Short mmCIF file of C-alpha atoms in Angstrom, two decimals:
data_model
loop_
_atom_site.label_atom_id
_atom_site.label_comp_id
_atom_site.label_asym_id
_atom_site.label_seq_id
_atom_site.Cartn_x
_atom_site.Cartn_y
_atom_site.Cartn_z
CA MET A 1 1.89 -11.44 16.37
CA SER A 2 -0.05 -9.54 19.05
CA ASN A 3 -3.10 -7.52 18.16
CA ILE A 4 -2.73 -3.75 18.26
CA TYR A 5 -5.54 -1.38 19.22
CA ASN A 6 -5.42 2.33 18.35
CA ILE A 7 -7.26 4.61 20.76
CA LEU A 8 -8.13 8.29 20.35
CA TRP A 9 -7.88 9.86 23.81
CA VAL A 10 -9.22 13.33 24.60
CA ASP A 11 -7.89 14.54 27.96
CA ASP A 12 -6.49 17.97 28.71
CA GLU A 13 -3.87 16.28 30.93
CA HIS A 14 -2.87 13.52 28.50
CA ASN A 15 0.76 14.71 28.61
CA ASP A 16 0.88 14.83 32.41
CA GLU A 17 3.65 12.66 33.86
CA ALA A 18 1.19 11.29 36.41
CA LEU A 19 -0.63 9.52 33.54
CA LEU A 20 2.50 7.91 32.11
CA PRO A 21 2.00 4.67 34.09
CA PHE A 22 -1.49 4.36 32.58
CA ILE A 23 -0.10 4.82 29.07
CA VAL A 24 2.64 2.26 29.69
CA GLN A 25 0.13 -0.19 31.15
CA ALA A 26 -2.09 0.22 28.09
CA GLU A 27 0.80 -0.24 25.65
CA SER A 28 1.86 -3.42 27.42
CA GLN A 29 -1.50 -4.83 26.34
CA GLY A 30 -1.20 -3.64 22.75
CA ILE A 31 -3.35 -0.54 23.32
CA ILE A 32 -1.72 2.46 21.64
CA ILE A 33 -3.11 5.76 22.93
CA ASP A 34 -3.06 8.92 20.81
CA GLY A 35 -3.84 11.87 23.09
CA TYR A 36 -5.32 15.34 22.45
CA LYS A 37 -6.25 18.07 24.89
CA SER A 38 -9.48 19.40 23.34
CA PHE A 39 -12.60 18.12 21.62
CA LYS A 40 -11.91 20.11 18.46
CA GLU A 41 -8.28 18.99 18.15
CA GLY A 42 -9.00 15.33 18.79
CA PHE A 43 -12.09 14.99 16.63
CA THR A 44 -10.54 16.91 13.74
CA VAL A 45 -7.85 14.24 13.67
CA LEU A 46 -10.46 11.50 14.05
CA GLU A 47 -12.62 12.66 11.15
CA SER A 48 -9.60 12.91 8.85
CA ASN A 49 -8.55 9.33 9.62
CA LEU A 50 -11.53 7.28 10.78
CA ASN A 51 -10.05 3.89 9.99
CA LYS A 52 -6.97 4.48 12.13
CA TYR A 53 -8.86 4.31 15.43
CA ASP A 54 -10.74 1.46 17.10
CA VAL A 55 -12.11 3.08 20.27
CA ILE A 56 -12.49 6.58 21.71
CA LEU A 57 -11.49 7.36 25.31
CA LEU A 58 -12.77 10.57 26.87
CA ASP A 59 -11.92 12.41 30.05
CA ALA A 60 -14.95 13.81 31.86
CA LEU A 61 -13.57 17.36 31.72
CA PHE A 62 -11.48 18.73 28.88
CA TYR A 63 -11.23 21.79 26.65
CA GLU A 64 -13.85 22.18 23.95
CA ASP A 65 -11.44 24.00 21.61
CA GLU A 66 -8.27 26.08 21.64
CA THR A 67 -10.12 29.14 22.94
CA SER A 68 -11.41 27.39 26.08
CA GLU A 69 -9.90 28.76 29.27
CA THR A 70 -10.83 25.88 31.55
CA PRO A 71 -11.81 22.24 31.07
CA ASN A 72 -15.58 21.83 31.24
CA PRO A 73 -18.36 19.27 30.63
CA ALA A 74 -19.27 20.95 27.33
CA GLY A 75 -16.37 19.16 25.67
CA LEU A 76 -17.72 15.78 26.77
CA GLY A 77 -21.19 16.64 25.50
CA SER A 78 -19.80 17.77 22.14
CA ALA A 79 -17.74 14.59 21.86
CA ILE A 80 -20.68 12.28 22.53
CA GLN A 81 -22.84 14.19 20.06
CA LYS A 82 -20.15 13.95 17.36
CA ILE A 83 -19.67 10.21 17.98
CA ASN A 84 -23.39 9.73 17.36
CA GLU A 85 -23.23 11.85 14.19
CA LEU A 86 -20.35 9.75 12.87
CA ARG A 87 -22.26 6.46 13.14
CA SER A 88 -23.28 6.65 9.48
CA ARG A 89 -19.59 6.61 8.55
CA LYS A 90 -18.16 4.49 11.36
CA SER A 91 -19.47 3.39 14.73
CA PHE A 92 -17.05 3.92 17.61
CA PRO A 93 -17.25 2.37 21.07
CA PHE A 94 -16.30 4.99 23.62
CA PHE A 95 -15.42 5.10 27.30
CA VAL A 96 -15.09 7.81 29.94
CA LEU A 97 -12.11 7.85 32.29
CA SER A 98 -11.79 10.50 34.97
CA GLY A 99 -10.19 11.25 38.30
CA GLN A 100 -12.83 13.82 39.21
CA THR A 101 -14.89 12.68 42.21
CA HIS A 102 -18.00 14.49 40.99
CA PHE A 103 -17.95 12.10 38.03
CA THR A 104 -16.62 8.94 39.66
CA ASP A 105 -18.42 9.12 43.02
CA VAL A 106 -21.54 11.08 42.17
CA THR A 107 -24.17 10.59 39.48
CA ASN A 108 -23.49 13.05 36.66
CA PRO A 109 -26.33 14.36 34.44
CA ILE A 110 -24.41 13.94 31.17
CA LEU A 111 -23.27 10.41 31.93
CA GLU A 112 -26.66 9.48 33.32
CA ALA A 113 -28.44 10.79 30.22
CA PHE A 114 -26.36 8.57 27.95
CA LYS A 115 -26.18 5.65 30.42
CA ILE A 116 -22.39 5.85 30.48
CA ARG A 117 -20.14 4.51 33.20
CA CYS A 118 -17.21 6.65 34.33
CA TYR A 119 -14.07 4.65 35.11
CA ASN A 120 -11.86 6.01 37.87
CA LYS A 121 -8.32 6.63 36.66
CA LYS A 122 -7.12 6.56 40.29
CA ASN A 123 -8.53 3.09 40.90
CA PRO A 124 -6.22 0.29 39.61
CA ASP A 125 -9.10 -2.18 39.35
CA ASP A 126 -11.13 0.30 37.29
CA VAL A 127 -8.19 0.90 34.96
CA LYS A 128 -7.59 -2.82 34.54
CA GLU A 129 -11.28 -3.37 33.75
CA LEU A 130 -11.31 -0.42 31.35
CA LEU A 131 -8.40 -1.78 29.30
CA LEU A 132 -10.05 -5.19 29.13
CA ASN A 133 -13.35 -3.69 27.99
CA ILE A 134 -11.61 -1.52 25.40
CA LYS A 135 -10.22 -4.66 23.74
CA ILE A 136 -13.52 -6.50 23.99
CA GLU A 137 -15.44 -3.67 22.32
CA ALA A 138 -12.75 -3.10 19.69
CA ASP A 139 -12.75 -6.80 18.79
CA ASN A 140 -16.43 -6.48 17.90
CA GLN A 141 -15.65 -3.82 15.28
CA ILE A 142 -15.38 -5.19 11.75
CA VAL A 143 -12.58 -2.81 10.73
CA THR A 144 -10.56 -3.90 13.75
CA GLN A 145 -11.20 -7.54 12.87
CA ILE A 146 -9.99 -6.95 9.31
CA ARG A 147 -6.79 -5.30 10.52
CA HIS A 148 -6.09 -8.08 12.98
CA GLU A 149 -6.85 -10.82 10.43
CA ASN A 150 -4.47 -9.22 7.93
CA GLN A 151 -1.68 -7.94 10.15
CA LEU A 152 1.08 -8.69 7.63
CA LEU A 153 -0.61 -6.41 5.12
CA PHE A 154 -1.54 -3.59 7.47
CA ASN A 155 1.93 -3.47 9.02
CA VAL A 156 3.26 -2.87 5.51
CA LEU A 157 0.59 -0.25 4.76
CA LYS A 158 1.87 1.98 7.56
CA GLU A 159 4.48 3.08 4.99
CA TYR A 160 1.80 4.10 2.46
CA PRO A 161 -0.74 6.95 2.40
CA ASP A 162 -3.86 6.38 4.52
CA GLU A 163 -6.06 6.06 1.44
CA VAL A 164 -4.22 2.85 0.47
CA ARG A 165 -5.18 1.31 3.81
CA ASP A 166 -8.74 2.55 3.39
CA THR A 167 -9.03 0.96 -0.07
CA PHE A 168 -8.10 -2.46 1.29
CA ILE A 169 -10.39 -2.04 4.29
CA THR A 170 -13.30 -1.24 1.98
CA ILE A 171 -12.64 -4.23 -0.28
CA LEU A 172 -12.01 -6.64 2.59
CA ARG A 173 -15.03 -5.37 4.48
CA ASN A 174 -17.33 -5.96 1.53
CA GLN A 175 -15.82 -9.41 1.07
CA LYS A 176 -16.26 -10.20 4.77
CA GLU A 177 -19.85 -8.93 4.83
CA GLY A 178 -20.80 -10.61 1.55
CA ASN A 179 -21.64 -7.36 -0.22
CA ASN A 180 -21.52 -8.10 -3.94
CA GLN A 181 -22.19 -4.57 -5.20
CA PHE A 182 -18.93 -3.16 -6.50
CA ASP A 183 -17.99 -0.33 -8.82
CA ASP A 184 -15.18 -1.84 -10.92
CA GLN A 185 -14.25 1.55 -12.30
CA LEU A 186 -13.61 2.90 -8.82
CA TYR A 187 -11.81 -0.06 -7.29
CA PHE A 188 -9.75 -1.00 -10.33
CA THR A 189 -8.54 2.59 -10.38
CA GLN A 190 -7.60 2.36 -6.71
CA LEU A 191 -5.58 -0.82 -7.29
CA ARG A 192 -3.65 0.90 -10.08
CA ILE A 193 -2.96 3.87 -7.82
CA ILE A 194 -1.59 1.53 -5.14
CA LEU A 195 0.77 0.02 -7.73
CA GLU A 196 1.83 3.55 -8.59
CA HIS A 197 2.77 4.18 -4.95
CA LEU A 198 4.81 0.97 -4.92
CA PHE A 199 6.65 1.93 -8.09
CA ARG A 200 7.47 5.36 -6.69
CA LYS A 201 8.92 3.68 -3.62
CA ALA A 202 10.97 1.41 -5.88
CA ASN A 203 12.29 4.44 -7.75
CA SER A 204 13.17 6.27 -4.52
CA ILE A 205 15.72 3.56 -3.63
CA GLY A 206 17.01 3.04 -7.16
CA LEU A 207 15.24 -0.23 -7.95
CA LEU A 208 13.20 1.41 -10.73
CA HIS A 209 14.62 3.66 -13.44
CA ASP A 210 13.76 7.37 -13.34
CA ALA A 211 12.43 7.19 -16.91
CA CYS A 212 9.55 4.99 -15.76
CA VAL A 213 8.21 7.47 -13.21
CA GLN A 214 9.25 10.88 -14.48
CA GLN A 215 7.62 11.10 -17.87
CA GLY A 216 4.59 13.28 -18.66
CA ASN A 217 4.20 15.44 -15.55
CA ASN A 218 5.85 12.82 -13.33
CA GLN A 219 3.29 10.14 -14.10
CA VAL A 220 4.17 6.53 -13.47
CA ASN A 221 4.08 4.28 -16.52
CA LEU A 222 2.86 1.03 -15.00
CA THR A 223 3.64 -1.24 -17.94
CA GLU A 224 7.18 0.07 -18.41
CA SER A 225 7.80 -0.11 -14.66
CA SER A 226 6.62 -3.70 -14.56
CA LEU A 227 8.85 -4.68 -17.47
CA PHE A 228 11.89 -3.00 -15.95
CA LEU A 229 11.50 -4.64 -12.53
CA SER A 230 10.82 -8.00 -14.21
CA GLY A 231 14.16 -7.83 -16.01
CA PHE A 232 12.79 -7.09 -19.49
CA ASP A 233 13.48 -4.26 -21.91
CA THR A 234 11.12 -1.31 -21.63
CA LYS A 235 9.17 -0.79 -24.84
CA HIS A 236 9.54 2.97 -25.17
CA PHE A 237 12.27 4.27 -22.85
CA ASN A 238 15.21 2.18 -24.11
CA VAL A 239 16.29 1.17 -20.62
CA ASN A 240 16.53 -2.14 -18.83
CA CYS A 241 18.00 -3.64 -15.66
CA THR A 242 20.71 -6.28 -15.48
CA MET A 243 19.24 -7.42 -12.17
CA THR A 244 15.79 -9.06 -12.22
CA HIS A 245 14.01 -7.77 -9.12
CA PHE A 246 10.56 -9.34 -9.46
CA PRO A 247 10.38 -13.11 -8.84
CA LYS A 248 8.41 -14.85 -11.56
CA LEU A 249 5.12 -15.14 -9.63
CA ILE A 250 5.27 -11.53 -8.43
CA ALA A 251 5.98 -10.39 -11.99
CA GLU A 252 2.99 -12.37 -13.26
CA ASN A 253 0.73 -10.95 -10.55
CA VAL A 254 1.73 -7.38 -11.36
CA LYS A 255 1.33 -7.97 -15.09
CA ASN A 256 -2.12 -9.45 -14.51
CA ILE A 257 -3.26 -6.56 -12.32
CA ILE A 258 -2.11 -4.01 -14.88
CA HIS A 259 -3.67 -5.83 -17.82
CA THR A 260 -6.96 -6.65 -16.12
CA THR A 261 -7.56 -3.19 -14.76
CA GLY A 262 -6.91 -1.79 -18.22
CA ALA A 263 -3.88 0.25 -17.22
CA ALA A 264 -1.91 0.02 -20.42
CA SER A 265 -0.07 3.20 -19.51
CA HIS A 266 -0.74 5.78 -16.81
CA THR A 267 -3.06 5.50 -13.82
CA SER A 268 -4.82 8.77 -14.49
CA ASN A 269 -6.22 8.23 -17.96
CA VAL A 270 -7.70 4.73 -17.95
CA ASP A 271 -11.41 4.08 -18.38
CA VAL A 272 -12.21 0.48 -17.43
CA THR A 273 -15.50 0.72 -19.34
CA GLN A 274 -13.37 0.84 -22.49
CA ASN A 275 -11.54 -2.38 -21.58
CA ILE A 276 -13.00 -4.89 -24.03
CA ASP A 277 -11.80 -7.88 -22.02
CA ILE A 278 -13.54 -6.65 -18.87
CA GLN A 279 -16.75 -5.82 -20.68
CA ALA A 280 -16.86 -9.26 -22.30
CA TYR A 281 -16.19 -10.85 -18.91
CA ARG A 282 -18.98 -8.86 -17.31
CA THR A 283 -21.54 -10.09 -19.85
CA GLU A 284 -21.04 -13.57 -18.42
CA ILE A 285 -19.98 -12.98 -14.81
CA THR A 286 -21.05 -10.15 -12.52
CA SER A 287 -19.55 -11.43 -9.26
CA PRO A 288 -17.01 -9.43 -7.22
CA TYR A 289 -14.49 -12.28 -7.22
CA LEU A 290 -12.33 -10.85 -9.98
CA LEU A 291 -11.79 -7.73 -7.89
CA TYR A 292 -11.10 -9.82 -4.79
CA SER A 293 -8.54 -11.94 -6.63
CA LEU A 294 -6.71 -8.86 -7.91
CA ALA A 295 -6.74 -7.30 -4.44
CA PHE A 296 -5.27 -10.45 -2.86
CA GLN A 297 -2.59 -10.63 -5.56
CA LEU A 298 -1.70 -7.03 -4.86
CA MET A 299 -1.52 -7.75 -1.12
CA ASP A 300 1.15 -10.38 -1.80
CA VAL A 301 3.03 -7.97 -4.05
CA LEU A 302 3.08 -5.28 -1.34
CA ILE A 303 4.21 -7.71 1.36
CA TRP A 304 6.95 -9.11 -0.90
CA PHE A 305 8.17 -5.64 -1.86
CA ASP A 306 8.35 -4.51 1.76
CA GLY A 307 10.85 -7.25 2.58
CA TYR A 308 12.78 -6.97 -0.69
CA SER A 309 13.17 -3.19 -0.49
CA LYS A 310 14.54 -3.40 3.07
CA THR A 311 17.25 -5.86 2.07
CA ASN A 312 18.04 -4.05 -1.21
CA SER A 313 18.04 -0.41 -0.15
CA ASP A 314 21.48 0.71 -1.38
CA ILE A 315 20.60 3.34 -3.99
CA ALA A 316 24.02 3.43 -5.66
CA THR A 317 24.14 -0.36 -6.01
CA ASN A 318 20.60 -0.52 -7.36
CA ARG A 319 21.22 2.22 -9.91
CA SER A 320 24.40 0.48 -11.08
CA TYR A 321 22.18 -2.18 -12.67
CA TRP A 322 20.46 0.37 -14.93
CA LYS A 323 21.38 0.09 -18.59
CA ASN A 324 20.52 2.04 -21.72
CA PHE A 325 20.18 0.50 -25.16
CA ASN A 326 19.70 1.85 -28.67
CA LYS A 327 17.43 0.89 -31.55
CA ASP A 328 18.00 1.04 -35.27
CA GLN A 329 15.90 3.12 -37.64
CA TYR A 330 13.34 0.31 -37.84
CA GLY A 331 12.86 0.04 -34.10
CA ASN A 332 14.94 -3.10 -33.64
CA LYS A 333 17.02 -3.24 -30.47
CA ILE A 334 20.78 -3.06 -31.08
CA GLU A 335 22.26 -5.88 -29.04
CA VAL A 336 25.84 -5.81 -27.75
CA GLU A 337 27.12 -9.26 -26.78
CA THR A 338 30.22 -11.47 -26.84
CA ILE A 339 30.63 -14.48 -29.12
CA ILE A 340 30.60 -17.57 -26.92
CA ASN A 341 31.15 -20.31 -29.49
CA ILE A 342 32.15 -21.02 -33.09
CA ALA A 343 31.13 -24.49 -34.23
CA GLY A 344 33.04 -26.76 -36.55
CA ASN A 345 30.72 -25.79 -39.41
CA GLY A 346 31.74 -22.16 -39.01
CA TRP A 347 28.56 -20.87 -37.42
CA GLY A 348 28.90 -18.70 -34.31
CA THR A 349 26.73 -18.20 -31.23
CA VAL A 350 25.94 -15.24 -28.94
CA ALA A 351 23.48 -15.21 -26.04
CA ILE A 352 20.96 -12.43 -25.39
CA ASN A 353 18.33 -11.76 -22.71
CA LYS A 354 20.82 -12.33 -19.88
CA GLY A 355 22.07 -15.52 -21.44
CA THR A 356 18.67 -17.15 -21.74
CA LYS A 357 18.43 -17.17 -25.54
CA ASN A 358 21.10 -18.21 -28.03
CA ILE A 359 21.41 -16.36 -31.33
CA SER A 360 23.22 -17.82 -34.36
CA ILE A 361 25.78 -15.95 -36.44
CA HIS A 362 25.96 -17.04 -40.07
CA LYS A 363 29.30 -18.54 -41.00
CA ASP A 364 29.70 -15.98 -43.81
CA ALA A 365 29.34 -13.16 -41.28
CA ILE A 366 32.01 -14.83 -39.14
CA THR A 367 34.39 -14.89 -42.07
CA GLN A 368 33.59 -11.44 -43.47
CA ASN A 369 34.02 -9.74 -40.08
CA ASN A 370 36.99 -11.89 -39.05
CA LEU A 371 35.21 -12.88 -35.82
CA GLY A 372 36.37 -15.24 -33.11
CA ILE A 373 35.31 -16.46 -29.70
CA GLY A 374 35.42 -13.59 -27.18
CA ASP A 375 34.86 -10.85 -29.76
CA GLN A 376 32.16 -8.35 -28.90
CA ILE A 377 29.68 -7.40 -31.61
CA GLU A 378 26.71 -5.14 -32.22
CA PHE A 379 23.78 -6.72 -34.06
CA VAL A 380 20.01 -6.85 -34.32
CA VAL A 381 17.63 -9.80 -34.25
CA LYS A 382 14.54 -9.42 -36.41
CA ASP A 383 12.12 -12.22 -37.24
CA ASN A 384 14.44 -15.15 -36.64
CA SER A 385 17.23 -16.27 -34.36
CA THR A 386 20.07 -15.09 -36.61
CA ALA A 387 22.15 -12.02 -35.86
CA GLN A 388 21.99 -9.37 -38.59
CA ASN A 389 23.68 -6.04 -39.36
CA ILE A 390 26.75 -7.19 -37.44
CA THR A 391 29.50 -4.76 -36.46
CA LYS A 392 32.63 -5.86 -34.61
CA ILE A 393 33.44 -3.62 -31.65
#
């Protein structure tokens, strides 16, 4: 998988057909150029999405803002100043590319002051060298390294809000740099929010029941969602799915993330400081490795879901697996199953939980209800493996 580099390009002529060969040449090397005509337009986008871009490419002359009547050096000066101001948030390598002879052939005061070379966009050797240097400088950036080292994840995250990508970049950056100072409250919350995004995606294609994401001001109930996708009965919504979507390991990872981060219900009302398990853990261990392990588990969940959702995207088919069930006045689930066997001693058998658990029917109930193999019955199972309160359907 080739590395991809995202470049913010400020050039008032970035849409000019004459520059199309340059753009194509860059893309052939994995350099994706996002062009803007003015300093204000380009850097507004940059500041709203710092982790998207690896390098900044500047023309020597471009508009400072939408009110500028002609391209001028003021835009370049403003851009360089802003790049320096942004260093506390993210350091960007930047390059200047121009076709203006008074920048390429003559010493320019602005470029000279900052010791910046101006590449000549009309010189093929300069362009070739520029693209090479862009990749070299980008490869030295830790955020770029993280994206390239985790391409499977970041390709998937293109389908999620930018803040999801930024959460993983922050965690992976701290892990890469050996920074052990983490705020569990903040990052555990972010992991829960990422799960919420995944569950909303699952609901949008019918994999997850509406009840799990449309209760209480459209909040996502993480526990109920996890149960539903794992093939189990929800505890409160009386719905389940006849198709088990989560493989066992994915189901266990999701369950572990939800339990460990303290998200017994909704993402918005959980205080990890009230999680007794976490507080007890922290009295013995204060390392960041618990957070790292949860983040890596979640990475696998996201990558798995991306592939699964693409091959199971038929909404009508997915929704056809949704089932409702009822409970009796004591909260016991009312099962509806077919008798699969009657033994020689008169005892019958039905299977629940998608055929994974056999339930016995007392021989007296068989006789009293005149039951036989193939009959469908309603019943409940309380504290043992015997069907009770049987009604023949």
